[in-house]
XYZ file of C-alpha atoms in Angstrom:
703
model
C -57.413 60.745 -43.314
C -56.488 60.422 -39.653
C -53.495 62.480 -38.750
C -50.592 60.416 -37.517
C -52.133 57.109 -38.612
C -48.932 56.151 -40.346
C -47.014 56.207 -37.093
C -48.821 53.214 -35.615
C -49.192 49.956 -37.515
C -52.090 48.893 -35.295
C -54.305 51.694 -36.616
C -53.701 50.772 -40.231
C -57.241 49.387 -40.843
C -58.975 52.638 -39.923
C -60.192 54.504 -42.958
C -59.836 53.834 -46.608
C -57.263 56.449 -47.398
C -54.601 55.237 -45.005
C -52.792 52.742 -47.190
C -49.658 54.906 -47.461
C -49.602 55.386 -43.703
C -49.984 51.657 -43.064
C -47.043 50.843 -45.323
C -44.857 53.501 -43.731
C -45.647 52.248 -40.270
C -43.585 49.117 -40.725
C -40.460 51.314 -40.793
C -40.739 52.396 -37.191
C -40.784 50.461 -33.972
C -43.031 51.232 -31.096
C -41.329 53.548 -28.603
C -41.139 51.901 -25.228
C -41.955 54.024 -22.142
C -38.915 55.450 -20.325
C -38.139 53.831 -17.005
C -35.310 55.212 -14.835
C -32.488 52.796 -14.110
C -31.094 52.406 -10.645
C -27.892 50.627 -11.691
C -26.703 53.442 -13.946
C -23.034 53.245 -14.928
C -21.312 56.494 -15.977
C -19.657 54.619 -18.809
C -23.081 53.929 -20.315
C -23.645 57.652 -20.593
C -20.499 58.011 -22.666
C -21.458 55.064 -24.846
C -24.932 56.503 -25.381
C -23.464 59.912 -26.132
C -21.172 58.549 -28.807
C -23.915 56.462 -30.421
C -26.472 59.261 -30.370
C -24.034 61.866 -31.686
C -23.487 63.973 -28.569
C -19.705 63.915 -28.271
C -17.087 66.231 -26.778
C -14.767 67.828 -29.273
C -11.113 68.566 -28.624
C -11.742 71.965 -27.083
C -14.076 70.568 -24.478
C -17.285 72.018 -25.973
C -20.260 69.743 -26.658
C -21.375 69.295 -30.212
C -23.673 66.988 -32.178
C -22.870 64.850 -35.153
C -24.649 65.994 -38.279
C -26.831 63.387 -39.875
C -29.221 63.920 -42.822
C -31.856 61.446 -43.782
C -32.376 61.112 -47.507
C -35.813 59.558 -47.840
C -36.796 57.968 -44.531
C -39.904 60.062 -44.218
C -40.803 60.433 -47.880
C -44.524 59.860 -47.422
C -45.547 61.768 -50.515
C -43.004 59.905 -52.587
C -44.340 56.621 -51.291
C -47.876 57.583 -52.210
C -46.842 58.578 -55.701
C -45.221 55.220 -56.260
C -48.183 53.433 -54.649
C -45.749 51.126 -52.937
C -42.709 51.218 -50.711
C -39.641 49.639 -52.201
C -38.794 46.627 -50.047
C -35.285 46.312 -48.817
C -34.606 50.003 -49.373
C -31.798 51.627 -47.471
C -31.464 55.078 -45.939
C -28.267 56.851 -46.825
C -26.707 58.856 -44.004
C -23.922 61.357 -44.145
C -21.948 61.496 -40.894
C -19.229 64.062 -40.188
C -16.062 62.312 -39.106
C -15.101 63.773 -35.672
C -11.382 63.329 -36.407
C -10.870 64.333 -39.999
C -13.816 66.677 -40.346
C -14.916 64.955 -43.578
C -18.255 63.431 -44.409
C -18.473 59.703 -44.850
C -21.569 57.846 -46.059
C -23.137 55.040 -44.126
C -25.582 52.430 -45.492
C -28.208 51.586 -42.950
C -30.726 48.848 -43.837
C -34.270 49.110 -42.670
C -35.229 46.185 -40.531
C -38.311 44.236 -41.359
C -38.194 44.798 -45.127
C -38.200 42.208 -47.806
C -35.261 41.902 -50.218
C -35.368 44.206 -53.256
C -34.544 43.758 -56.851
C -31.201 42.617 -58.160
C -30.327 46.078 -59.508
C -30.974 47.709 -56.141
C -28.923 45.113 -54.300
C -26.027 45.653 -56.723
C -26.239 49.427 -56.197
C -26.179 49.004 -52.414
C -23.189 46.696 -52.648
C -21.239 49.236 -54.734
C -22.109 52.041 -52.327
C -20.986 49.940 -49.374
C -17.654 49.121 -51.024
C -17.129 52.785 -51.908
C -17.808 53.857 -48.325
C -15.470 51.187 -46.972
C -12.681 52.201 -49.351
C -13.049 55.877 -48.440
C -12.956 55.051 -44.729
C -9.871 52.884 -45.158
C -8.119 55.603 -47.155
C -8.951 58.203 -44.526
C -7.821 55.886 -41.750
C -4.580 55.126 -43.550
C -3.920 58.804 -44.100
C -4.645 59.470 -40.421
C -2.226 56.794 -39.251
C 0.446 58.058 -41.646
C -0.036 61.631 -40.458
C 0.195 60.587 -36.827
C 3.351 58.633 -37.502
C 4.868 61.764 -39.049
C 4.068 63.838 -36.000
C 0.683 65.342 -36.863
C -1.682 65.520 -33.929
C -5.433 65.406 -34.385
C -7.210 66.630 -31.254
C -10.070 64.475 -30.110
C -8.742 61.475 -31.976
C -9.648 57.957 -31.082
C -12.934 56.101 -31.115
C -14.744 55.027 -27.990
C -14.797 51.390 -27.114
C -17.900 49.266 -26.785
C -17.970 49.486 -22.996
C -18.219 53.297 -23.188
C -14.793 54.197 -21.899
C -13.302 57.562 -22.850
C -11.380 57.379 -26.114
C -7.643 56.920 -25.993
C -5.488 58.862 -28.446
C -4.353 56.956 -31.498
C -0.856 55.482 -31.768
C 0.183 56.003 -28.143
C 2.307 52.940 -27.445
C 1.870 53.000 -23.687
C -0.689 55.063 -21.851
C -0.578 56.818 -18.531
C -0.994 53.705 -16.358
C 0.415 51.070 -18.716
C 3.188 48.780 -17.530
C 5.029 47.192 -20.474
C 7.527 45.409 -18.209
C 10.635 46.312 -16.269
C 13.121 46.234 -19.162
C 10.930 48.269 -21.568
C 10.276 50.737 -18.752
C 14.014 51.304 -18.366
C 14.431 51.794 -22.112
C 11.511 54.157 -22.538
C 12.374 56.066 -19.378
C 15.945 56.741 -20.499
C 14.661 57.519 -24.000
C 12.407 60.259 -22.611
C 15.225 61.970 -20.727
C 17.704 61.626 -23.579
C 15.310 63.447 -25.877
C 15.214 66.281 -23.294
C 18.968 66.445 -22.771
C 19.165 69.873 -24.396
C 16.937 71.345 -21.696
C 18.347 69.383 -18.758
C 22.108 69.930 -18.864
C 22.889 72.947 -21.051
C 21.590 75.695 -18.752
C 24.575 75.358 -16.339
C 26.898 75.793 -19.318
C 25.374 79.275 -19.727
C 24.964 80.569 -16.168
C 28.070 79.210 -14.417
C 30.646 80.805 -16.789
C 28.641 84.051 -16.533
C 29.218 83.933 -12.750
C 32.937 83.305 -13.258
C 32.541 79.797 -11.919
C 35.225 77.206 -12.501
C 34.839 74.049 -14.541
C 34.511 72.137 -11.296
C 31.636 74.407 -10.285
C 29.940 73.731 -13.614
C 30.195 69.980 -13.049
C 28.771 70.364 -9.539
C 25.797 72.423 -10.758
C 25.063 69.878 -13.512
C 25.062 67.064 -10.945
C 22.747 69.092 -8.724
C 20.336 69.646 -11.612
C 20.295 65.934 -12.434
C 19.455 65.139 -8.809
C 16.685 67.734 -8.596
C 15.228 66.691 -11.958
C 14.933 63.099 -10.768
C 13.462 63.965 -7.369
C 10.988 66.575 -8.595
C 9.779 64.402 -11.483
C 9.005 61.556 -9.071
C 7.183 63.948 -6.759
C 5.113 65.332 -9.623
C 4.269 61.836 -10.894
C 2.765 60.885 -7.532
C 1.565 64.115 -5.917
C 1.273 66.689 -8.720
C -1.006 66.430 -11.731
C 0.292 62.860 -12.218
C 0.755 63.514 -15.936
C 3.954 62.131 -17.554
C 5.819 65.431 -17.371
C 9.498 65.926 -16.529
C 10.275 68.671 -14.031
C 13.578 70.505 -14.263
C 15.425 73.740 -14.808
C 13.343 75.671 -17.289
C 14.270 78.385 -19.764
C 11.664 80.543 -17.999
C 14.200 81.129 -15.200
C 17.245 81.559 -17.431
C 16.637 85.162 -18.539
C 15.989 86.566 -15.015
C 19.044 84.697 -13.719
C 21.189 86.377 -16.393
C 19.644 89.743 -15.462
C 20.747 89.304 -11.853
C 24.201 88.033 -12.820
C 24.890 90.956 -15.188
C 23.661 93.728 -12.895
C 26.275 96.177 -11.617
C 26.040 94.842 -8.073
C 27.227 91.374 -9.093
C 29.229 91.739 -12.303
C 31.777 93.936 -10.500
C 32.479 91.365 -7.791
C 36.030 90.073 -7.783
C 36.282 87.585 -4.925
C 33.838 84.716 -4.464
C 31.672 86.018 -7.289
C 30.234 82.609 -8.072
C 29.218 81.770 -4.516
C 27.861 85.222 -3.689
C 25.780 85.352 -6.861
C 24.527 81.807 -6.363
C 23.446 82.573 -2.790
C 21.554 85.652 -4.022
C 19.772 83.517 -6.609
C 18.953 80.874 -4.000
C 17.228 83.388 -1.750
C 15.211 84.873 -4.625
C 14.158 81.427 -5.894
C 13.017 80.394 -2.398
C 10.803 83.500 -2.085
C 9.364 82.979 -5.576
C 8.665 79.316 -4.819
C 6.777 80.205 -1.646
C 4.598 82.579 -3.676
C 3.897 79.743 -6.136
C 2.967 77.400 -3.277
C 0.509 79.985 -1.939
C -0.869 80.398 -5.457
C -1.582 76.668 -5.681
C -2.481 75.577 -2.155
C -4.390 78.787 -1.398
C -6.843 78.268 -4.260
C -5.833 81.458 -6.080
C -4.712 79.439 -9.091
C -8.229 78.021 -9.539
C -9.536 81.569 -9.860
C -6.677 82.642 -12.105
C -7.359 79.733 -14.472
C -10.541 81.475 -15.609
C -8.378 84.207 -17.115
C -5.579 82.019 -18.559
C -6.382 80.780 -22.044
C -4.440 79.837 -25.206
C -4.349 83.444 -26.437
C -2.404 84.278 -23.243
C -0.281 81.141 -23.054
C 0.867 81.089 -26.702
C 2.674 84.459 -26.882
C 3.994 84.121 -23.324
C 5.730 80.804 -24.002
C 6.932 82.028 -27.399
C 8.501 85.078 -25.741
C 10.515 82.735 -23.476
C 12.407 81.457 -26.524
C 12.570 84.773 -28.354
C 14.263 86.403 -25.356
C 17.550 84.726 -26.308
C 17.760 85.716 -29.974
C 20.602 88.128 -29.135
C 22.469 85.446 -27.179
C 22.022 82.365 -29.381
C 24.047 82.658 -32.555
C 26.366 85.466 -31.383
C 27.622 82.983 -28.813
C 27.533 80.013 -31.187
C 29.195 82.030 -33.959
C 32.521 82.085 -32.113
C 33.143 78.709 -33.779
C 31.148 78.613 -36.988
C 32.962 75.454 -38.046
C 31.200 73.723 -35.130
C 27.928 75.601 -34.711
C 26.772 75.688 -38.345
C 27.211 71.917 -38.963
C 25.446 71.185 -35.665
C 22.410 73.331 -36.482
C 22.226 71.850 -39.984
C 22.462 68.323 -38.579
C 19.656 69.036 -36.104
C 17.425 70.281 -38.895
C 18.230 67.288 -41.099
C 17.442 64.806 -38.325
C 14.247 66.453 -37.115
C 12.771 67.470 -40.482
C 14.232 65.572 -43.416
C 14.871 62.214 -41.720
C 11.911 62.247 -39.341
C 10.169 59.457 -41.243
C 13.218 57.166 -41.478
C 12.965 54.115 -39.233
C 15.960 52.086 -38.043
C 15.393 48.826 -36.176
C 11.729 49.709 -35.886
C 12.372 53.077 -34.188
C 12.423 56.666 -35.414
C 15.898 57.224 -33.999
C 16.573 60.481 -35.833
C 13.425 62.134 -34.485
C 13.689 60.843 -30.925
C 17.436 61.280 -30.415
C 18.018 64.258 -32.698
C 19.702 66.411 -30.037
C 22.001 63.824 -28.406
C 22.970 62.282 -31.755
C 23.800 65.622 -33.324
C 25.705 66.836 -30.273
C 27.707 63.590 -30.075
C 28.641 63.641 -33.760
C 29.746 67.295 -33.748
C 31.498 66.871 -30.392
C 33.547 64.062 -31.937
C 34.221 66.256 -34.959
C 35.383 69.090 -32.661
C 37.650 66.622 -30.846
C 39.413 65.757 -34.097
C 39.756 69.460 -34.883
C 41.373 70.017 -31.494
C 43.721 67.040 -31.805
C 44.588 67.990 -35.372
C 45.850 71.392 -34.241
C 43.082 73.579 -35.662
C 43.086 75.656 -32.470
C 46.817 75.564 -31.698
C 48.494 78.964 -31.765
C 52.258 79.399 -31.353
C 53.192 80.523 -27.862
C 49.578 80.428 -26.571
C 48.249 78.160 -23.872
C 44.529 77.476 -23.503
C 44.927 76.740 -19.763
C 46.035 80.301 -18.961
C 43.131 82.645 -18.046
C 42.556 85.363 -20.621
C 43.140 88.065 -17.980
C 46.696 86.767 -17.398
C 47.695 86.589 -21.058
C 50.297 89.220 -21.890
C 50.953 88.503 -25.567
C 48.573 90.506 -27.731
C 48.472 87.853 -30.417
C 47.357 85.248 -27.865
C 44.649 87.543 -26.508
C 43.000 87.469 -29.916
C 42.834 83.689 -29.881
C 42.046 83.178 -26.187
C 38.289 83.503 -26.763
C 38.367 81.013 -29.639
C 40.398 78.481 -27.679
C 38.043 78.737 -24.707
C 34.856 78.231 -26.716
C 35.995 75.742 -29.363
C 38.569 73.376 -27.895
C 37.261 70.148 -26.396
C 40.115 70.031 -23.881
C 39.629 73.596 -22.598
C 37.832 72.298 -19.512
C 39.753 70.688 -16.658
C 36.598 69.373 -15.012
C 37.545 65.743 -15.628
C 40.826 66.156 -13.791
C 39.410 68.124 -10.856
C 36.036 66.413 -10.291
C 35.812 63.502 -7.857
C 34.294 60.173 -8.761
C 31.670 60.302 -6.038
C 29.976 63.526 -5.015
C 26.517 63.803 -3.472
C 24.882 67.251 -3.835
C 23.679 68.515 -0.465
C 21.529 71.450 0.750
C 23.157 74.877 1.039
C 26.321 73.595 -0.622
C 27.181 77.145 -1.725
C 26.383 78.732 1.626
C 23.261 80.109 3.285
C 21.003 82.059 0.857
C 20.829 85.847 0.821
C 17.379 87.432 0.828
C 16.807 90.843 -0.762
C 13.580 92.458 -1.884
C 14.975 93.463 -5.296
C 15.673 89.942 -6.527
C 12.710 88.413 -4.682
C 10.251 90.623 -6.600
C 11.825 89.467 -9.861
C 11.356 85.805 -9.022
C 7.746 86.348 -7.900
C 6.898 87.636 -11.383
C 8.885 84.802 -12.951
C 7.080 82.151 -10.873
C 3.773 83.563 -12.156
C 4.959 83.264 -15.767
C 6.214 79.727 -15.034
C 2.739 78.835 -13.743
C 1.138 80.130 -16.946
C 3.616 78.079 -18.969
C 2.763 74.962 -16.965
C -0.988 75.458 -17.404
C -0.593 75.282 -21.180
C 1.627 72.210 -20.844
C -0.875 70.453 -18.555
C -3.687 71.002 -21.034
C -1.685 69.891 -24.083
C -0.311 66.829 -22.285
C -3.775 65.733 -21.172
C -4.946 65.998 -24.775
C -2.131 63.661 -25.855
C -2.517 60.970 -23.177
C -6.093 61.290 -21.879
C -9.324 62.511 -23.400
C -10.336 64.139 -20.100
C -8.687 67.347 -18.973
C -7.790 67.647 -15.265
C -9.937 69.615 -12.871
C -9.007 73.101 -11.705
C -8.078 71.623 -8.344
C -5.644 69.191 -9.954
C -4.032 72.025 -11.920
C -3.697 74.038 -8.697
C -2.183 71.003 -7.012
C 0.391 70.718 -9.801
C 1.305 74.417 -9.551
C 1.662 74.140 -5.777
C 3.957 71.143 -6.115
C 6.041 73.011 -8.693
C 6.472 75.709 -6.062
C 7.677 73.083 -3.608
C 10.086 71.711 -6.227
C 11.472 75.216 -6.811
C 11.915 75.476 -3.054
C 14.109 72.365 -3.198
C 16.031 73.913 -6.110
C 16.657 77.030 -4.021
C 17.814 74.990 -1.037
C 20.155 72.787 -3.072
C 21.395 75.668 -5.218
C 20.839 74.729 -8.862
C 20.808 78.370 -9.959
C 17.290 78.217 -11.433
C 13.836 77.218 -10.276
C 12.146 73.940 -11.161
C 9.064 73.804 -13.350
C 7.406 71.658 -16.007
C 9.478 71.575 -19.174
C 7.530 72.779 -22.209
C 9.522 70.363 -24.382
C 7.602 67.461 -22.753
C 4.845 67.885 -25.335
C 7.290 67.410 -28.212
C 8.854 64.394 -26.509
C 5.549 62.608 -25.864
C 4.461 63.309 -29.421
C 7.569 61.794 -31.025
C 8.094 58.851 -28.631
C 4.387 57.926 -28.314
C 5.121 56.819 -24.722
C 3.132 58.390 -21.894
C 3.781 55.954 -19.057
C 4.530 57.685 -15.764
C 6.168 54.473 -14.557
C 8.752 54.913 -17.311
C 9.383 58.497 -16.207
C 9.766 57.397 -12.598
C 12.336 54.714 -13.419
C 14.228 57.128 -15.672
C 14.213 59.672 -12.834
C 15.794 57.090 -10.534
C 18.616 56.652 -13.013
C 19.163 60.425 -13.051
C 19.441 60.418 -9.252
C 22.085 57.690 -9.400
C 24.009 59.519 -12.153
C 23.991 62.719 -10.097
C 26.127 60.999 -7.453
C 28.857 60.277 -10.016
C 30.972 63.425 -10.210
C 32.674 62.316 -13.411
C 29.331 62.315 -15.264
C 28.891 65.976 -14.489
C 32.517 66.581 -15.467
C 32.001 64.997 -18.893
C 28.964 67.182 -19.554
C 30.816 70.250 -18.293
C 33.510 69.615 -20.918
C 31.127 70.356 -23.794
C 32.472 73.365 -25.723
C 30.403 76.494 -25.137
C 29.911 77.079 -28.855
C 28.422 73.590 -29.198
C 26.118 74.180 -26.226
C 24.957 77.511 -27.657
C 24.189 75.851 -31.001
C 21.981 73.236 -29.352
C 20.249 75.955 -27.346
C 19.501 77.854 -30.563
C 17.447 74.874 -31.679
C 15.819 74.376 -28.262
C 14.793 78.028 -27.982
C 13.317 77.918 -31.484
C 11.410 74.775 -30.499
C 10.083 76.585 -27.427
C 8.751 79.369 -29.650
C 7.041 76.825 -31.910
C 5.514 74.891 -29.011
C 4.222 78.102 -27.503
C 2.530 79.241 -30.698
C 1.055 75.759 -31.204
C -1.339 76.501 -28.326
C -3.272 78.676 -30.787
C -4.662 75.523 -32.399
C -7.320 75.498 -29.671
C -8.566 78.916 -30.809
C -10.014 80.359 -33.995
C -6.685 81.244 -35.543
C -8.290 83.270 -38.328
C -9.962 85.571 -35.814
C -8.796 89.184 -36.158
C -9.183 89.568 -32.402
C -6.791 86.722 -31.629
C -4.108 87.504 -34.184
C -4.119 91.147 -33.112
C -3.695 90.272 -29.438
C -0.897 87.793 -30.166
C 0.878 90.161 -32.557
C 0.672 93.194 -30.272
C 1.750 91.126 -27.260
C 4.824 89.743 -28.999
C 5.835 93.059 -30.523
C 5.513 95.023 -27.289
C 7.097 92.116 -25.441
C 10.210 92.639 -27.542
C 10.088 96.407 -27.954
C 9.400 97.579 -24.391
C 12.330 95.576 -22.919
C 14.539 97.025 -25.674
C 13.579 100.500 -24.432
C 14.674 99.604 -20.897
C 17.848 97.917 -22.110
C 19.169 101.052 -23.843
C 19.707 102.884 -20.521
C 23.085 101.314 -19.762
C 25.932 103.474 -21.127
C 28.631 101.768 -19.079
C 27.432 98.225 -19.658
C 28.328 98.325 -23.352
C 31.952 98.896 -22.378
C 32.066 96.029 -19.875
C 29.678 93.297 -20.982
C 29.908 91.220 -24.175
C 27.271 92.074 -26.766
C 25.198 88.958 -26.063
C 24.858 89.953 -22.363
C 23.741 93.556 -22.997
C 19.977 92.753 -23.043
C 20.349 91.336 -19.528
C 22.140 94.293 -17.945
C 19.339 96.860 -17.528
C 18.425 96.166 -13.899
C 20.791 98.736 -12.385
C 20.419 101.624 -14.841
C 16.918 101.488 -16.319
C 14.551 104.457 -16.724
C 12.356 103.433 -13.783
C 13.635 105.696 -10.999
C 11.638 106.392 -7.820
C 14.472 106.892 -5.373
C 13.821 103.514 -3.743
C 16.852 101.533 -4.813
C 15.412 98.061 -4.202
C 12.181 98.837 -6.073
C 13.978 100.538 -8.960
C 16.235 97.514 -9.416
C 13.292 95.094 -9.392
C 11.037 97.039 -11.770
C 13.803 97.789 -14.279
C 14.681 94.100 -14.274
C 11.067 92.911 -14.594
C 10.224 95.294 -17.441
C 13.369 94.262 -19.308
C 12.151 90.636 -19.402
C 10.382 89.820 -22.669
C 8.183 87.058 -21.284
C 6.857 89.180 -18.386
C 5.878 92.111 -20.607
C 4.326 89.776 -23.180
C 2.303 88.000 -20.492
C 1.000 91.235 -18.985
C -0.075 92.664 -22.359
C -1.717 89.408 -23.519
C -3.422 88.855 -20.152
C -4.984 92.334 -20.118
C -6.090 92.305 -23.756
C -7.536 88.776 -23.780
C -9.617 89.412 -20.674
C -10.904 92.836 -21.716
C -11.505 92.529 -25.469
C -14.915 90.885 -26.117
C -14.876 87.443 -27.673
C -16.823 84.197 -27.517
C -15.512 81.098 -25.777
C -15.122 79.329 -29.100
C -13.180 82.234 -30.563
C -10.870 82.509 -27.562
C -10.465 78.733 -27.245
C -11.203 78.865 -23.529
C -9.681 75.904 -21.703
C -12.436 73.496 -20.649
C -11.312 71.911 -17.384
C -13.217 68.954 -15.985
C -15.634 69.497 -13.126
C -15.066 67.728 -9.823
C -18.546 66.176 -10.005
C -17.727 64.567 -13.337
C -14.476 63.183 -11.998
C -16.277 61.561 -9.053
C -18.471 59.685 -11.520
C -15.566 58.589 -13.715
C -13.412 55.814 -12.190
C -10.998 55.924 -15.122
C -10.263 59.590 -14.535
C -9.843 58.984 -10.803
C -7.225 56.343 -11.555
C -5.391 58.804 -13.820
C -5.344 61.920 -11.653
C -6.169 61.050 -8.055
C -3.544 61.058 -5.335
C -2.208 57.735 -4.049
C -4.818 56.111 -1.816
C -2.972 56.306 1.496
C -1.865 59.871 0.882
C -5.411 60.881 -0.113
C -6.850 59.347 3.064
C -4.552 61.503 5.183
C -5.815 64.708 3.588
C -9.360 63.442 3.054
C -9.268 64.380 -0.627
C -9.172 62.004 -3.565
C -10.811 63.912 -6.414
C -9.259 67.326 -5.747
């Protein structure tokens, strides 16, 4: 018997014992010689890769689809039967790249004659069973996605070989549904982020002894900067649909500066002096972030920033306020408890309820809950729930002489809806302008704090960039694009320092949640919504209305937002092997030490406990911590930095993840796209490249 005779039908007549080989030869086609193509399209490579089984999974690593042939090469079986069953089919088991389940496929062999009736009936039943299983899996997938489940790597490639688009995204990155839908979806995106955009001034301005008018002015300034920086990021940053604004990353260090002995003991012009100190520190930190991005250092740092570092760092941002959240909200439990319960009902129990074709409870959970409870608090105020005989809510607590009224002054200030006089004092038209609080003050102590904070903000943004690209585009950005986004965030924080918003500007982590629930990823929608924010910032009465929100209500909303930040941070672990002892140990140790070490520094403040409220005590360690070298500026900075939960957590996680051995798959190393691949992919260039005219000026389009 000639070896290999069954692989060529033309050699079937050679030898007497080659009948089995001749019959098997009809199953295979002659392999044509390979000729290189000159008109190669990169999309064809993707199409070939999907059809041949070489696909990219959600973590960026290349894998192959598992296929097992049942009896395609059963030569011995064919000889035993002395004939090959005509019309036979080869059953294949293919692993679904989305659900991770096996699904059978029925592939008919070309060139075969029809088989018997029983075999045809069996094939028909198998085909129907496979179709039903696929439909059930697809229906389950669509239902899961509608309920907020995200399957990385979802979406099938199209026939022309384009990269797969995620399932159930209504409008993609470059989609234009029309002017009116753009307005609706743009405003919808910002309304879902209202808890992060306008509630930070309600925390920092009263801590600086600012007036209600000052609170309204800071809110208007934040609205202006959010609109401007979001437009800048949509055109010149990563170009992902991400809102820029005042982040919770900057809130804790701002409270540390405000509650230090140098500033909490100020009596005259405390608000302006503290704001000018924060402006100078934010400007220095933003310049460091610009150098980090434009200087190329961020591209090198990205090799060491992975989900095991990002997850605990972002989670520590939310956990830092556990001592502030409910102690502040608990001043009016009749307002805070119903609000938190309503938020949980809307986001969890009613998330699948659709009204007028929209999941209103999921998308507008925060503004709906706040509006309902605000109205409820208004009726409590009008009904006299917070009226006390002989007490006036308009009199400052320091000027109240009646002891009975002093007990109720705190309640009246935090619960009454008419405690703020911002509506009466704010003007209808007010345009925020640079250095509106005075020229910034620059000191080394606060500048060092903001340099560390800008580094943590960059790490936070890296995780957000990666998660957002997974939601709206199958290709991750290049390292250069990530560096460009970080550099632009530094420039946006520079604008925040010049205008005086009190905090730096960075990518909001809550963007991921918003894109996931709205299923809208159009940057045109974000740009139009940002324009509306700019217009609203010029209306002083808008800021006054938001400044009138009771502090207990604001603290209740922030409790939910900080918890959401913790959850979004820990969700980055889905890119890693979560069952790995290495990973869970690093995350657990990082979070524990990130909470425990700052607590050690915060206990060295004997006088602070007599002056500060209990919810401000964790932010008062800068002036009296254990770090003492005799250099006052350095002591202040290091005591403040080491009392920040997110900074300590980041340092511990960064060191452990980059020194403890572990494979790339185990660590979930971020797989950023190479520049060479982007140059060959026109779709990716359209998604991430700078505007054409701007790119021609700098001679860079794929950076």
